Short mmCIF file of C-alpha atoms in Angstrom, two decimals:
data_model
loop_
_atom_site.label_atom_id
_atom_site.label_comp_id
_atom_site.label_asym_id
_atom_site.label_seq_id
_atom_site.Cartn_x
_atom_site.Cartn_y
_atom_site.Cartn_z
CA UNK A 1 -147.76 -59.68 43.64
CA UNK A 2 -149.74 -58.22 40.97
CA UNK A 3 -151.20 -60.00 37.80
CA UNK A 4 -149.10 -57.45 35.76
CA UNK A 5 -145.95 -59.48 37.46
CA UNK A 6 -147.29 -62.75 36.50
CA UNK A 7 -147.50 -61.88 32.95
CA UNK A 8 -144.30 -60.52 32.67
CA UNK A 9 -141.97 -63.18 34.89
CA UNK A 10 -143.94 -66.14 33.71
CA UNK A 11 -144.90 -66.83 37.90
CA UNK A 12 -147.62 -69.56 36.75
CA UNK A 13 -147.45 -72.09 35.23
CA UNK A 14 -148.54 -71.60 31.28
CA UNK A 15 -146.18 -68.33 31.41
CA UNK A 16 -143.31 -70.47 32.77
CA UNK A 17 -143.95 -72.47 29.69
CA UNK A 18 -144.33 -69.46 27.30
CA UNK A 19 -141.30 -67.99 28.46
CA UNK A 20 -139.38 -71.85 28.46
CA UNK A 21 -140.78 -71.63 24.91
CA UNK A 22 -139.41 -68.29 23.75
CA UNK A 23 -135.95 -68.45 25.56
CA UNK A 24 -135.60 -71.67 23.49
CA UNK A 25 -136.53 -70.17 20.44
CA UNK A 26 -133.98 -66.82 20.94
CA UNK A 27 -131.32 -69.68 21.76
CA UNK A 28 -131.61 -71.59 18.49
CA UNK A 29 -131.18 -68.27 16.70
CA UNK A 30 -128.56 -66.60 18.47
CA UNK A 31 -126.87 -69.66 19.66
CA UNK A 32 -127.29 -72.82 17.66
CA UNK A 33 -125.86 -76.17 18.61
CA UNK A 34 -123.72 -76.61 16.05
CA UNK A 35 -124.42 -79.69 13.58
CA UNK A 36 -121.86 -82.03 15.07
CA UNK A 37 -122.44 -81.77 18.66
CA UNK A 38 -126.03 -82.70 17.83
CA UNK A 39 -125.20 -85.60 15.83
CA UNK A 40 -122.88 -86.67 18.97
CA UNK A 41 -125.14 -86.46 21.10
CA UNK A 42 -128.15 -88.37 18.99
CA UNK A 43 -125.43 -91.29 19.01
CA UNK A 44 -124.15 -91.00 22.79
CA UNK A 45 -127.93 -91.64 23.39
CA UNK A 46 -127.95 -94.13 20.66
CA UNK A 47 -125.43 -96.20 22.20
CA UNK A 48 -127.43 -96.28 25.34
CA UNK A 49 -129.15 -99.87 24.94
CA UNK A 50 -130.81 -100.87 28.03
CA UNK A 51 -130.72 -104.22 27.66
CA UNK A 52 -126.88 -105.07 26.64
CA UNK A 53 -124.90 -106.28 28.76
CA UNK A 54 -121.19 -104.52 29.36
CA UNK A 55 -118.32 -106.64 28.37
CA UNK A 56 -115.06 -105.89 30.93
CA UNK A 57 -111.94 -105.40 28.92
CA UNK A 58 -109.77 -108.60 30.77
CA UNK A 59 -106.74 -108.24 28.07
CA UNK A 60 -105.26 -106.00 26.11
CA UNK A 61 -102.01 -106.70 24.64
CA UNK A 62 -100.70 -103.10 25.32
CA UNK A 63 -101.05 -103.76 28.98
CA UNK A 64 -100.54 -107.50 29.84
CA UNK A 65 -98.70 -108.95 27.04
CA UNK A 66 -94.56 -109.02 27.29
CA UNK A 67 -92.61 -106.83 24.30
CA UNK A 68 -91.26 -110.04 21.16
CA UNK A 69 -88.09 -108.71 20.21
CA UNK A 70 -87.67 -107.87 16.66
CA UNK A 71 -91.87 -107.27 16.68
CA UNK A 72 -91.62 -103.78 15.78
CA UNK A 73 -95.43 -103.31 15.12
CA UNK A 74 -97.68 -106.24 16.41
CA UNK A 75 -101.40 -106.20 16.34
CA UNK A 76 -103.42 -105.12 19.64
CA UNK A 77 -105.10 -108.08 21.02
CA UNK A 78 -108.02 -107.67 23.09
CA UNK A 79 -110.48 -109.72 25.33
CA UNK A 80 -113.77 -108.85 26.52
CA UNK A 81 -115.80 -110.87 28.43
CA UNK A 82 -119.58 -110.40 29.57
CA UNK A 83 -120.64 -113.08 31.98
CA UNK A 84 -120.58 -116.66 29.51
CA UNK A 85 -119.49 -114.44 26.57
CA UNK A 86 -116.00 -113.67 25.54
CA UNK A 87 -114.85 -111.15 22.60
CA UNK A 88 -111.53 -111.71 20.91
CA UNK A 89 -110.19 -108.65 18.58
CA UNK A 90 -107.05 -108.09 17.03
CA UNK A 91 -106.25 -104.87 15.64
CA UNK A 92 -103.98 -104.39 13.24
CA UNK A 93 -102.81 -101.71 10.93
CA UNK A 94 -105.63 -103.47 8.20
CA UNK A 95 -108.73 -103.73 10.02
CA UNK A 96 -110.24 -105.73 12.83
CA UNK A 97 -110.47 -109.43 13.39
CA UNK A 98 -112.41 -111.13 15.64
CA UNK A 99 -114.15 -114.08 17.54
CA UNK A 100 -117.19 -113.91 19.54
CA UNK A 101 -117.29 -117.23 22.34
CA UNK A 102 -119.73 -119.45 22.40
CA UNK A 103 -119.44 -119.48 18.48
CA UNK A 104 -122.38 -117.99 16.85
CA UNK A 105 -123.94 -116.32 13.78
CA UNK A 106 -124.04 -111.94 15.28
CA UNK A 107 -124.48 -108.72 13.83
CA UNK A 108 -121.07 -106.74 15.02
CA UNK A 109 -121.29 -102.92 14.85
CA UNK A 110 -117.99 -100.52 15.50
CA UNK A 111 -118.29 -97.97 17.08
CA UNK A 112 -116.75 -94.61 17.32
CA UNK A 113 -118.20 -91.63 18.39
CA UNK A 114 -119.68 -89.56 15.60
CA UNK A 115 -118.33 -91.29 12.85
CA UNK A 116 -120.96 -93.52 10.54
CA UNK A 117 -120.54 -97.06 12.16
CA UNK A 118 -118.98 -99.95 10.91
CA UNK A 119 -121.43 -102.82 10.06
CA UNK A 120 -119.97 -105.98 10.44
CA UNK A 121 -121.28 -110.02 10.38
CA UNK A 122 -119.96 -112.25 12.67
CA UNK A 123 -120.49 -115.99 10.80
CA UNK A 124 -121.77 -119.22 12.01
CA UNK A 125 -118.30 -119.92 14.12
CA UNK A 126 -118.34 -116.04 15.47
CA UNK A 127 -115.59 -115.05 13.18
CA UNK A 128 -115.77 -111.60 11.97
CA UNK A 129 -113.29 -109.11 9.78
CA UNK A 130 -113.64 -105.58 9.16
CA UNK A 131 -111.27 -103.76 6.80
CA UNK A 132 -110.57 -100.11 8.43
CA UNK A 133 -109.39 -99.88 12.03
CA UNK A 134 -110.68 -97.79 14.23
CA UNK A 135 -109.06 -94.52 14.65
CA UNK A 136 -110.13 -93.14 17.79
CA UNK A 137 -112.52 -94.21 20.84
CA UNK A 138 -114.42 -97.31 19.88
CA UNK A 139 -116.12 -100.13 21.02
CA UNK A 140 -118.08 -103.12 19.80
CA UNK A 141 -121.87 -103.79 20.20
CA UNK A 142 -122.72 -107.17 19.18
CA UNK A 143 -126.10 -108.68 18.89
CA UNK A 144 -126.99 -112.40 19.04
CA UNK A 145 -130.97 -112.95 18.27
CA UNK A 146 -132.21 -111.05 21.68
CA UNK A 147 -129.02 -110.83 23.42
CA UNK A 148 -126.51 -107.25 23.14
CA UNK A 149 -123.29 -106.72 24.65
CA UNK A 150 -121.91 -103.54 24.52
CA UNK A 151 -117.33 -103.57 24.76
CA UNK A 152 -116.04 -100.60 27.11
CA UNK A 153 -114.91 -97.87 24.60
CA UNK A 154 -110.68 -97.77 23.90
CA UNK A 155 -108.55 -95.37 22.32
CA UNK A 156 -107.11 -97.31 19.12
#
């Protein structure tokens, strides 16, 4: 092939690169990721923490519990548990409350998608409160001195 082709289809390797270059630039005109889908994506990687641990939904009151008659609206209980550690969260129509097992002093953060995350403090017995439920996928990632553990992600 000629060097005439090289120039012009980018065959080595800093005209691969130029072209890479410009096709990115025509895309970001012409067809910019929109605002949001970047921001989703920024926290999808976000919430990818190496180090945490996954804690295994093993209750959830929609699934395992048995209907109370006359309960027309009960919290959602849930129980996650990561090895030795074991989440407790109720749900209810006024927030979240919650344990974390052993009892323990954490920094609790809700999350849920690409909305701003909740901040919560778990205290010295692992008790914790927050006052807006979740309204879509969430989950919880906790973090206890070095330790993270990361819930699965529910629908609320």
């Amino acid at each position: 092939m000629s060097d005439t082709h090289d120039e012009v289809f980018g065959d080595d390797e800093l005209g691969t690169g130029l072209l890479e270059e410009e096709l990115r630039q025509a895309a970001a005109i012409l067809d910019p990721v929109p605002a949001e889908l970047r921001r989703i994506a920024v926290d999808a990687f976000a919430l990818h923490d190496l180090d945490a641990r996954v804690a295994e939904l093993t209750f959830d009151s929609l699934v395992d519990a048995l209907p109370v008659r006359g309960a027309t609206d009960p919290p959602r209980m849930l129980t996650f548990r990561a090895d030795d550690v074991t989440v407790d969260v109720e749900v209810t129509e006024d927030g979240l409350i919650g344990q974390l097992l052993p009892p323990g002093p954490a920094d609790v953060e809700v999350l849920s998608g690409p909305r701003a995350h909740a901040l919560l403090t778990a205290d010295d017995l692992g008790r914790f409160t927050g006052e807006a439920p979740p309204t879509g996928p969430f989950a919880l990632r906790l973090r206890t001195g070095s330790d993270v553990v990361v819930t699965e992600w529910l629908r609320a």
